[in-house]
CSV table of C-alpha atoms in Angstrom, one decimal:
chain,number,residue,atom,x,y,z
A,1,MET,CA,32.8,25.5,123.2
A,2,ASN,CA,34.3,27.1,126.3
A,3,ILE,CA,36.9,29.6,125.3
A,4,VAL,CA,39.2,31.3,127.7
A,5,LEU,CA,40.2,34.9,126.7
A,6,MET,CA,43.2,36.4,128.6
A,7,ALA,CA,45.9,38.9,127.9
A,8,ASP,CA,48.9,40.5,129.7
A,9,SER,CA,48.2,44.2,130.5
A,10,ARG,CA,50.0,45.5,127.4
A,11,LYS,CA,48.0,43.2,125.2
A,12,TYR,CA,44.5,44.2,126.4
A,13,ASP,CA,43.8,46.4,123.4
A,14,LEU,CA,45.0,43.7,121.0
A,15,LEU,CA,42.6,41.2,122.6
A,16,VAL,CA,39.7,43.6,122.5
A,17,ASN,CA,40.3,44.3,118.8
A,18,PHE,CA,40.6,40.6,118.2
A,19,CYS,CA,37.2,40.0,119.8
A,20,ILE,CA,35.7,42.9,117.8
A,21,ALA,CA,37.1,41.3,114.6
A,22,TYR,CA,35.8,37.8,115.4
A,23,ARG,CA,32.7,38.8,117.3
A,24,GLN,CA,30.5,36.8,114.9
A,25,ILE,CA,32.4,33.6,115.7
A,26,LEU,CA,32.9,34.2,119.4
A,27,LYS,CA,29.2,34.9,120.0
A,28,LYS,CA,28.4,31.2,119.3
A,29,HIS,CA,30.5,30.1,122.3
A,30,GLN,CA,30.9,30.4,126.0
A,31,LEU,CA,33.6,33.0,126.8
A,32,ILE,CA,35.5,33.1,130.1
A,33,SER,CA,37.9,35.8,131.3
A,34,LEU,CA,39.2,37.7,134.2
A,35,PHE,CA,37.2,40.6,135.6
A,36,ASN,CA,39.0,43.5,134.0
A,37,THR,CA,39.5,41.8,130.7
A,38,SER,CA,35.8,40.6,130.5
A,39,ARG,CA,34.6,44.1,131.3
A,40,LEU,CA,36.7,45.5,128.4
A,41,ILE,CA,35.5,42.8,126.0
A,42,GLU,CA,31.8,43.2,127.0
A,43,GLU,CA,32.0,47.0,126.6
A,44,ALA,CA,33.5,46.8,123.2
A,45,THR,CA,31.6,43.9,121.7
A,46,HIS,CA,28.5,43.4,123.8
A,47,LEU,CA,29.5,39.7,124.0
A,48,PRO,CA,28.6,37.9,127.3
A,49,VAL,CA,31.7,36.8,129.2
A,50,SER,CA,31.8,34.7,132.3
A,51,THR,CA,34.0,36.5,134.8
A,52,LEU,CA,36.6,35.2,137.2
A,53,ALA,CA,38.1,37.3,140.0
A,54,THR,CA,41.1,39.4,139.3
A,55,ASP,CA,43.8,37.4,141.2
A,56,ILE,CA,45.8,36.1,138.2
A,57,HIS,CA,47.6,33.3,140.0
A,58,ALA,CA,44.5,31.8,141.7
A,59,ASN,CA,42.6,32.1,138.4
A,60,LEU,CA,45.4,30.3,136.5
A,61,ASP,CA,45.1,27.5,139.0
A,62,GLN,CA,41.3,27.5,138.7
A,63,LEU,CA,41.4,27.4,134.9
A,64,ALA,CA,44.1,24.7,135.0
A,65,SER,CA,41.7,22.6,137.2
A,66,ARG,CA,38.9,23.2,134.7
A,67,ALA,CA,41.2,22.2,131.9
A,68,SER,CA,42.1,19.0,133.7
A,69,TYR,CA,38.4,18.1,133.7
A,70,ASN,CA,37.9,19.1,130.1
A,71,GLU,CA,35.7,22.0,131.0
A,72,ILE,CA,37.7,24.3,128.7
A,73,ASP,CA,38.0,23.7,125.0
A,74,ALA,CA,40.4,26.4,123.9
A,75,VAL,CA,42.6,29.1,125.4
A,76,ILE,CA,43.6,32.4,123.9
A,77,TYR,CA,46.1,34.1,126.2
A,78,LEU,CA,48.0,36.9,124.5
A,79,ARG,CA,51.2,37.1,126.4
A,80,ASP,CA,53.8,39.8,126.6
A,81,PRO,CA,57.3,38.3,126.0
A,82,GLU,CA,58.9,41.4,127.6
A,83,LEU,CA,57.5,40.6,131.0
A,84,PRO,CA,60.0,39.1,133.5
A,85,ILE,CA,57.5,36.3,134.4
A,86,TYR,CA,57.1,35.2,130.7
A,87,ASP,CA,59.3,32.1,131.2
A,88,SER,CA,58.0,31.2,134.6
A,89,PRO,CA,56.0,28.0,135.0
A,90,ASN,CA,52.3,28.4,134.3
A,91,THR,CA,49.8,25.9,135.5
A,92,LEU,CA,47.3,26.7,132.8
A,93,LEU,CA,49.7,26.1,130.0
A,94,ARG,CA,50.8,22.8,131.5
A,95,ALA,CA,47.1,21.7,131.9
A,96,CYS,CA,46.5,22.6,128.2
A,97,ASP,CA,49.5,20.5,127.1
A,98,SER,CA,48.5,17.6,129.4
A,99,ASN,CA,44.9,17.6,128.2
A,100,SER,CA,45.3,18.4,124.5
A,101,ILE,CA,43.6,21.7,124.7
A,102,PRO,CA,44.5,24.2,121.9
A,103,PHE,CA,46.3,27.3,123.2
A,104,ALA,CA,47.2,30.5,121.4
A,105,SER,CA,49.7,32.9,122.9
A,106,ASN,CA,49.9,35.5,120.1
A,107,ILE,CA,47.6,37.1,117.7
A,108,ALA,CA,48.6,34.9,114.7
A,109,THR,CA,47.8,31.6,116.5
A,110,ALA,CA,44.7,33.2,118.0
A,111,GLU,CA,43.3,33.8,114.5
A,112,VAL,CA,44.2,30.3,113.4
A,113,LEU,CA,42.5,28.9,116.5
A,114,VAL,CA,39.3,30.8,116.2
A,115,LEU,CA,39.0,30.1,112.5
A,116,ALA,CA,39.5,26.4,113.2
A,117,ILE,CA,36.8,26.5,115.8
A,118,ASP,CA,34.5,28.1,113.3
A,119,ARG,CA,35.2,25.4,110.7
A,120,GLY,CA,34.5,22.7,113.2
A,121,ASP,CA,38.0,21.4,113.4
A,122,LEU,CA,37.7,21.2,117.2
A,123,ASP,CA,34.3,19.5,117.4
A,124,TRP,CA,36.1,16.4,118.6
A,125,ARG,CA,36.5,18.2,122.0
A,126,GLU,CA,32.7,17.6,122.5
A,127,LEU,CA,33.3,13.9,122.6
A,128,LEU,CA,35.5,14.3,125.7
A,129,LYS,CA,32.7,15.8,127.7
């Protein structure tokens, strides 16, 4: 499965710790992230992560496009509700909703999502490819 791992800047440590905790599950999948985040994850976990450039808005559009073509199976994007842009429209979130791609925006839903992936609950996504 292709799993996008992203976080707002104040959530980087939380995402890295999540990846450490679930390393055994994540290592079975293709991971995608932005440059800075992928570097942090790779250094802490030694997991291979496909890297996108650091321009967040262009990357959200690129990931949304991939989602529209079912090239993404799950998104974990730990968001900071204190940021002023929290409620602004997000092309990636819309693409996930439009294409039935599971999306986790906090640590609790991220854990549920990664455990569901491990159990095979999302294997139906392979039929879409």
